[in-house]
Amino acid sequence: MTSSTTTTTKYRDRTAEFHSITQTLKKIGGIAPVHQNKSYQANNSSPSKPLLSYTTRSEFNKKASLIGSGVHETSQKISRLAQCNQIATKWCSSWEPIKCLMMPGAFIWALPSIKPSEFALLVTGFHFQSFELEMGSNALQQLALDLRRRPAVDNTPSQHMEMSMLQQVNPRQENYTESRAVALHNVESTISELGGIFTHLATMVVEQGELAIRSGFFLGYLLSACFI
Amino acid sequence: MVLVSAARDYVNRMLQDISGMKVLILDSQTVSIVSVVYSQSELLQKEVFLVELVDSISKSKESMSHLKAVYFLRPTLENIQHLRRQLANPRFGESHLFFSNMLKDTQIHILADSDEQEVVQQVQEYYADFVAIDPYHFTLNIPSNHMYMLPAVVDPPGLQQFCDRIVDGISTVFLALKRRPVIRYQRTSDIAKRIAQETSKLMYQQESGLFDFRRTEISPLLLIVDRRDDPVTPLLNQWTYQAMVHELIGIHDNKVDLSSTGKLPKDQQEVVLSSEQDAFFKANMYENFGDIGMSIKRMVDDFQQVAKSNQNIQTIEDMAKFVDSYPEYRKMHGNVSKHVTLVTEMSKIVGERRLMLISEREQDLACNGGQVAAFEAVTNLLNNESVSDIDRLHLVMLYALRYEKESPVQLMQLFNKLASQSPKYKPGLVQFLLKQAGVDKRTGDLYGNRDLLNIARNMARGLKGVENVYTQHQPLLFQTMESIIKGRLRDVDYPFVGNHFQQGRPQDVVIFIVGGTTYEESRSVALQNASNSGTRFILGGSVVLNSKRFLKDLEEAQRIAKYSTNVV
């Protein structure tokens, strides 16, 4: 009955129409920054190269902030998961949730001793559901290597840096490296924070595993006692 | 199965392609549309963990990005405004927008403009803009149903909205069926004509692409009639199960509110009466009250058998069996107590209001001639102290509708008697009914006494005798259906809209009653469809009437009409 009616009811999909309107509206909204670029270009004496570096820089900043927000969201999700898990194990003596958690738990244990290149793989392996990671793993490896080379300079957020850079055009090259360093530092600190959360989670998982084993044992004991 | 399965199909399709945990967001109308075809547990199976109303969801700010929002809304102004605000500050991870009707281009533009964060995954039109209460019966639950009685000359505010809602509902029924009908209407009704013309304009001009299904078979028929052509059916007391529950207690979206009867546990104060979910109800919804008593007794006996076997638990196997069958047992228990409660409640009311006595007289007034005897019987009942005010009013109305022209003096006597004995009676209400639905306004042959053929048929029935005096009345709709099947519906009385005419006998007919349907008519349609005449009927209306609602609409219209004539 249902299968036959699947073809007999009518519907109209207007998603494409909707998305094309959003795209058009975006384009209209995107005119303003283009104009800004142009005026900036007119004021500058050697326009071609700095403009390029400006655009690549802002692109980089954008990606760095994306990664930052992604990491932040993930850590929030993990802490929520941990809470849920705490509640779940309180009420449920089933093995299933614990088994599931044991796998990433073991994985996380190895985190502090991990090499940078491996770390990059780890990061790519991790699913950031909330945003699209456009960088390839090569870029990430480069990122990780840079992480180790550059000392932390400043703690101001990258967006602020971008703004100040628009004003000081001259010492461009230095500002560029500086902003890179700052952004990367931000990434590094969130990643280390994340590492902490993982460790915490892992200990919690192990504790719960013990608890479950103990309760399982008691259950078995109880059952055998009942049937004797 | 048509309407219910079409609406179910839409809900299915909405939910099945979106994986993960979902929240279903509805408005006050779509909540009825979904609730009559989908149960709570079925929603849970589709991972819908929360059902919310669109206006209440904007009050909370808490972010729930782990849930995906599935909106199913009517494309109204308010809903678009709600959506706009919610898309600007999204609380949920993804948004899937489904609309029950056609979106205007401006509306889609407004929505696209507010979706800055790109949370909208899809925008779809799923044409389920009708409440499919039974397989062949839909309603639109229009709150301001009295509108249809107001004279179009005044063009009261809200009348356009009333018409628009009906056109929306009717057009989606045909979209769901994937058909484009030829349209006819009752000549004497202005509102039926207006709705017919607007529907035709939508289907053949404004959205002709959408309604073009390239079918070669005979077009289905859409017939739009006015409630006032048959004012008798909603005034009669009912004796078949579904109709009786609605008349005496009230059914709304297949739910019965029993809280007024008192002394019931909380989970039984609202019970579901759905032919889709309750096999006992499905088998007995059109049976008369006496037969239901027998069926319920059988059901109780069966249940006691099961209950007894459950008491006899001795071995571990018995115990395991009991645990296995316990959910089924609980369900059966709930069902038995539901029907027993309903029937007990109704027999209490029947006793209190002496409905056996009154209904016999009502049926007589509706079906058989004999003015002198009828006048005497009604006068006697008006003098009877134990007859309630509401039943007195019904009797006088039924008498007035039948003998409007025959003896004006005696009619006046009844009006005066009614006014003196029923303090709650609003003077002029019966006269207003005659003005609205009197013999001069009607198209159909309501009492079967206009042409010779009908008179002959009535005489033949009188000679044969009737099976049951309480259910001898046939609604006018029954005649209309017969005429359609035999191709005898007169073009003069029921003209076509535009130049789209019927070629041959239609296989699908949708009859829409502006002003509301009754369950008696729904029963008539269901029985007609069961007889396999080759024509399938679907009945729809602006609301589902019982006598209480019919009189309430009448009073409201009288109040407004009085007010507007005073102004003019």
Short mmCIF file of N, CA, C and O in Angstrom, two decimals, chain A residues 1-26 28 73 76-77 80 84 129-130 227, chain B residues 1 5-6 9-10 12-13 65-66 102-103 105 108-109 111-113 115-116 118 120-127 175-178 207 210 213:
data_model
loop_
_atom_site.label_atom_id
_atom_site.label_comp_id
_atom_site.label_asym_id
_atom_site.label_seq_id
_atom_site.Cartn_x
_atom_site.Cartn_y
_atom_site.Cartn_z
N MET A 1 0.84 -1.19 0.00
CA MET A 1 0.00 0.00 0.00
C MET A 1 0.87 1.25 0.00
O MET A 1 0.73 2.13 -0.81
N THR A 2 1.83 1.25 0.94
CA THR A 2 2.67 2.43 1.05
C THR A 2 3.56 2.59 -0.17
O THR A 2 3.77 3.70 -0.65
N SER A 3 4.07 1.45 -0.66
CA SER A 3 5.00 1.55 -1.77
C SER A 3 4.31 2.08 -3.02
O SER A 3 4.90 2.80 -3.80
N SER A 4 3.02 1.69 -3.17
CA SER A 4 2.32 2.14 -4.37
C SER A 4 2.02 3.63 -4.29
O SER A 4 2.06 4.32 -5.29
N THR A 5 1.74 4.12 -3.05
CA THR A 5 1.39 5.53 -2.93
C THR A 5 2.62 6.42 -3.04
O THR A 5 2.49 7.60 -3.27
N THR A 6 3.81 5.85 -2.83
CA THR A 6 5.01 6.66 -2.92
C THR A 6 5.08 7.39 -4.25
O THR A 6 5.55 8.52 -4.33
N THR A 7 4.59 6.73 -5.27
CA THR A 7 4.67 7.36 -6.57
C THR A 7 3.43 8.18 -6.90
O THR A 7 3.44 8.92 -7.85
N THR A 8 2.36 8.02 -6.10
CA THR A 8 1.14 8.70 -6.49
C THR A 8 0.95 10.06 -5.81
O THR A 8 0.09 10.81 -6.22
N THR A 9 1.70 10.36 -4.75
CA THR A 9 1.55 11.69 -4.17
C THR A 9 2.53 12.64 -4.83
O THR A 9 3.63 12.29 -5.20
N LYS A 10 2.08 13.88 -4.93
CA LYS A 10 2.87 14.88 -5.64
C LYS A 10 3.60 15.76 -4.63
O LYS A 10 3.11 16.03 -3.55
N TYR A 11 4.80 16.16 -4.98
CA TYR A 11 5.50 17.15 -4.16
C TYR A 11 6.35 18.02 -5.06
O TYR A 11 6.53 17.71 -6.25
N ARG A 12 6.84 19.12 -4.52
CA ARG A 12 7.68 19.99 -5.32
C ARG A 12 8.89 20.39 -4.50
O ARG A 12 8.76 20.88 -3.39
N ASP A 13 10.07 20.13 -5.05
CA ASP A 13 11.31 20.43 -4.36
C ASP A 13 11.78 21.83 -4.76
O ASP A 13 12.00 22.09 -5.93
N ARG A 14 11.90 22.71 -3.78
CA ARG A 14 12.31 24.07 -4.12
C ARG A 14 13.65 24.42 -3.49
O ARG A 14 14.00 25.58 -3.33
N THR A 15 14.41 23.38 -3.12
CA THR A 15 15.70 23.61 -2.48
C THR A 15 16.65 24.36 -3.40
O THR A 15 17.32 25.31 -2.99
N ALA A 16 16.70 23.92 -4.67
CA ALA A 16 17.64 24.54 -5.60
C ALA A 16 17.35 26.03 -5.76
O ALA A 16 18.26 26.86 -5.72
N GLU A 17 16.04 26.32 -5.88
CA GLU A 17 15.63 27.70 -6.01
C GLU A 17 16.08 28.52 -4.80
O GLU A 17 16.66 29.60 -4.93
N PHE A 18 15.83 27.92 -3.63
CA PHE A 18 16.19 28.57 -2.37
C PHE A 18 17.69 28.85 -2.31
O PHE A 18 18.13 29.96 -2.03
N HIS A 19 18.48 27.82 -2.65
CA HIS A 19 19.93 27.99 -2.55
C HIS A 19 20.46 28.98 -3.57
O HIS A 19 21.40 29.72 -3.29
N SER A 20 19.85 28.99 -4.74
CA SER A 20 20.34 29.95 -5.73
C SER A 20 20.06 31.37 -5.26
O SER A 20 20.88 32.27 -5.47
N ILE A 21 18.93 31.56 -4.56
CA ILE A 21 18.65 32.90 -4.02
C ILE A 21 19.67 33.27 -2.95
O ILE A 21 20.20 34.37 -2.93
N THR A 22 19.96 32.31 -2.05
CA THR A 22 20.96 32.61 -1.02
C THR A 22 22.30 32.97 -1.66
O THR A 22 22.98 33.88 -1.20
N GLN A 23 22.65 32.21 -2.72
CA GLN A 23 23.93 32.50 -3.38
C GLN A 23 23.93 33.90 -3.99
O GLN A 23 24.89 34.65 -3.84
N THR A 24 22.82 34.24 -4.66
CA THR A 24 22.75 35.57 -5.28
C THR A 24 22.86 36.64 -4.21
O THR A 24 23.59 37.63 -4.38
N LEU A 25 22.14 36.43 -3.11
CA LEU A 25 22.17 37.42 -2.04
C LEU A 25 23.58 37.57 -1.48
O LEU A 25 24.03 38.65 -1.16
N LYS A 26 24.27 36.43 -1.37
CA LYS A 26 25.66 36.43 -0.89
C LYS A 26 26.52 37.28 -1.82
O LYS A 26 27.35 38.05 -1.39
N ILE A 28 25.66 39.64 -3.81
CA ILE A 28 25.36 41.06 -3.66
C ILE A 28 26.06 41.59 -2.41
O ILE A 28 26.68 42.64 -2.41
N GLU A 73 34.62 23.61 19.34
CA GLU A 73 33.33 22.93 19.33
C GLU A 73 33.48 21.46 19.70
O GLU A 73 32.70 20.92 20.46
N GLN A 76 33.92 20.99 23.30
CA GLN A 76 32.63 21.16 23.98
C GLN A 76 31.79 19.90 23.87
O GLN A 76 31.20 19.43 24.84
N LYS A 77 31.81 19.35 22.66
CA LYS A 77 31.03 18.13 22.43
C LYS A 77 31.53 17.01 23.32
O LYS A 77 30.76 16.24 23.88
N ARG A 80 30.43 17.37 26.82
CA ARG A 80 29.02 17.01 26.95
C ARG A 80 28.85 15.50 26.94
O ARG A 80 28.10 14.92 27.72
N CYS A 84 27.16 13.03 29.64
CA CYS A 84 26.12 12.06 29.28
C CYS A 84 26.52 10.66 29.73
O CYS A 84 25.73 9.90 30.27
N GLN A 129 32.81 17.52 12.45
CA GLN A 129 31.55 17.51 11.72
C GLN A 129 31.06 18.91 11.43
O GLN A 129 30.33 19.12 10.49
N SER A 130 31.43 19.86 12.23
CA SER A 130 30.77 21.15 12.12
C SER A 130 31.38 22.05 11.04
O SER A 130 30.81 23.06 10.70
N PHE A 227 20.52 -19.45 42.41
CA PHE A 227 20.14 -20.77 41.85
C PHE A 227 20.69 -21.95 42.63
O PHE A 227 20.37 -23.08 42.32
N MET B 1 -8.66 4.04 1.96
CA MET B 1 -7.28 4.22 2.43
C MET B 1 -6.68 5.49 1.87
O MET B 1 -5.64 5.94 2.32
N SER B 5 -3.47 7.33 3.78
CA SER B 5 -2.17 6.84 3.34
C SER B 5 -1.40 7.92 2.59
O SER B 5 -0.17 7.95 2.65
N ALA B 6 -2.10 8.82 1.89
CA ALA B 6 -1.39 9.91 1.22
C ALA B 6 -0.70 10.80 2.25
O ALA B 6 0.48 11.13 2.11
N ASP B 9 2.17 9.04 3.84
CA ASP B 9 3.27 8.96 2.89
C ASP B 9 4.12 10.23 2.95
O ASP B 9 5.34 10.18 2.94
N TYR B 10 3.44 11.37 3.03
CA TYR B 10 4.17 12.63 3.11
C TYR B 10 5.02 12.69 4.40
O TYR B 10 6.19 13.06 4.36
N ASN B 12 6.06 10.20 6.22
CA ASN B 12 7.14 9.21 6.08
C ASN B 12 8.32 9.79 5.34
O ASN B 12 9.47 9.69 5.77
N ARG B 13 8.02 10.38 4.19
CA ARG B 13 9.08 10.86 3.32
C ARG B 13 9.86 11.99 3.99
O ARG B 13 11.06 12.13 3.80
N SER B 65 22.27 21.85 19.10
CA SER B 65 22.84 21.61 17.78
C SER B 65 22.93 20.12 17.46
O SER B 65 23.21 19.75 16.33
N HIS B 66 22.70 19.24 18.45
CA HIS B 66 22.73 17.81 18.15
C HIS B 66 21.43 17.34 17.51
O HIS B 66 21.34 16.23 17.03
N MET B 102 1.65 25.50 -1.51
CA MET B 102 2.56 26.21 -2.40
C MET B 102 3.15 27.46 -1.73
O MET B 102 2.42 28.24 -1.14
N LEU B 103 4.44 27.61 -1.85
CA LEU B 103 5.11 28.80 -1.31
C LEU B 103 5.06 29.90 -2.36
O LEU B 103 5.25 29.64 -3.54
N ASP B 105 6.71 33.18 -4.20
CA ASP B 105 8.11 33.52 -4.47
C ASP B 105 8.66 34.51 -3.45
O ASP B 105 9.83 34.43 -3.06
N ILE B 108 9.73 32.60 -0.28
CA ILE B 108 11.00 31.86 -0.41
C ILE B 108 12.17 32.86 -0.39
O ILE B 108 13.24 32.59 0.16
N HIS B 109 11.93 34.03 -0.90
CA HIS B 109 12.95 35.08 -0.91
C HIS B 109 13.26 35.55 0.51
O HIS B 109 14.42 35.68 0.90
N LEU B 111 12.82 33.89 3.24
CA LEU B 111 13.50 32.82 3.96
C LEU B 111 14.96 32.74 3.57
O LEU B 111 15.85 32.62 4.41
N ALA B 112 15.23 32.83 2.27
CA ALA B 112 16.62 32.75 1.79
C ALA B 112 17.43 33.91 2.35
O ALA B 112 18.60 33.75 2.72
N ASP B 113 16.78 35.04 2.45
CA ASP B 113 17.47 36.22 2.95
C ASP B 113 17.88 36.04 4.41
O ASP B 113 18.93 36.51 4.84
N ASP B 115 18.53 33.20 5.94
CA ASP B 115 19.38 32.03 6.19
C ASP B 115 20.85 32.38 6.00
O ASP B 115 21.54 31.84 5.15
N GLU B 116 21.36 33.28 6.84
CA GLU B 116 22.74 33.73 6.68
C GLU B 116 23.73 32.65 7.05
O GLU B 116 24.83 32.59 6.55
N GLU B 118 23.39 29.48 6.66
CA GLU B 118 23.23 28.30 5.80
C GLU B 118 22.86 27.04 6.56
O GLU B 118 23.50 26.00 6.43
N VAL B 120 19.71 25.85 6.36
CA VAL B 120 18.61 25.21 5.63
C VAL B 120 19.17 24.19 4.64
O VAL B 120 19.96 24.53 3.77
N GLN B 121 18.77 22.94 4.82
CA GLN B 121 19.25 21.87 3.95
C GLN B 121 18.33 21.65 2.76
O GLN B 121 18.77 21.29 1.70
N GLN B 122 17.03 21.79 3.00
CA GLN B 122 16.10 21.59 1.89
C GLN B 122 14.81 22.36 2.13
O GLN B 122 14.44 22.65 3.26
N VAL B 123 14.18 22.72 1.04
CA VAL B 123 12.88 23.40 1.08
C VAL B 123 11.94 22.62 0.17
O VAL B 123 12.21 22.49 -1.02
N GLN B 124 10.88 22.07 0.75
CA GLN B 124 10.00 21.22 -0.05
C GLN B 124 8.55 21.60 0.14
O GLN B 124 8.18 22.10 1.21
N GLU B 125 7.76 21.36 -0.87
CA GLU B 125 6.31 21.50 -0.73
C GLU B 125 5.70 20.11 -0.71
O GLU B 125 5.76 19.39 -1.70
N TYR B 126 5.18 19.72 0.44
CA TYR B 126 4.51 18.42 0.58
C TYR B 126 3.03 18.68 0.80
O TYR B 126 2.65 19.19 1.83
N TYR B 127 2.24 18.32 -0.19
CA TYR B 127 0.87 18.81 -0.21
C TYR B 127 -0.06 18.02 0.70
O TYR B 127 -0.90 17.25 0.23
N LEU B 175 -3.73 17.44 -5.42
CA LEU B 175 -2.30 17.26 -5.68
C LEU B 175 -1.82 15.93 -5.10
O LEU B 175 -1.03 15.22 -5.71
N ALA B 176 -2.31 15.62 -3.89
CA ALA B 176 -1.92 14.35 -3.28
C ALA B 176 -2.42 13.17 -4.11
O ALA B 176 -1.75 12.15 -4.20
N LEU B 177 -3.59 13.32 -4.71
CA LEU B 177 -4.12 12.26 -5.56
C LEU B 177 -3.56 12.32 -6.98
O LEU B 177 -3.83 11.45 -7.80
N LYS B 178 -2.83 13.38 -7.27
CA LYS B 178 -2.27 13.61 -8.61
C LYS B 178 -3.34 13.66 -9.68
O LYS B 178 -3.24 13.00 -10.72
N GLU B 207 -1.70 27.90 -11.46
CA GLU B 207 -0.74 26.82 -11.27
C GLU B 207 -1.03 25.68 -12.24
O GLU B 207 -0.96 24.51 -11.86
N LEU B 210 1.54 22.85 -12.43
CA LEU B 210 1.59 21.94 -11.28
C LEU B 210 0.47 20.92 -11.32
O LEU B 210 0.63 19.78 -10.89
N PHE B 213 -1.13 16.65 -15.02
CA PHE B 213 -0.55 15.33 -14.77
C PHE B 213 -0.54 14.47 -16.02
O PHE B 213 -0.16 13.32 -15.97
#
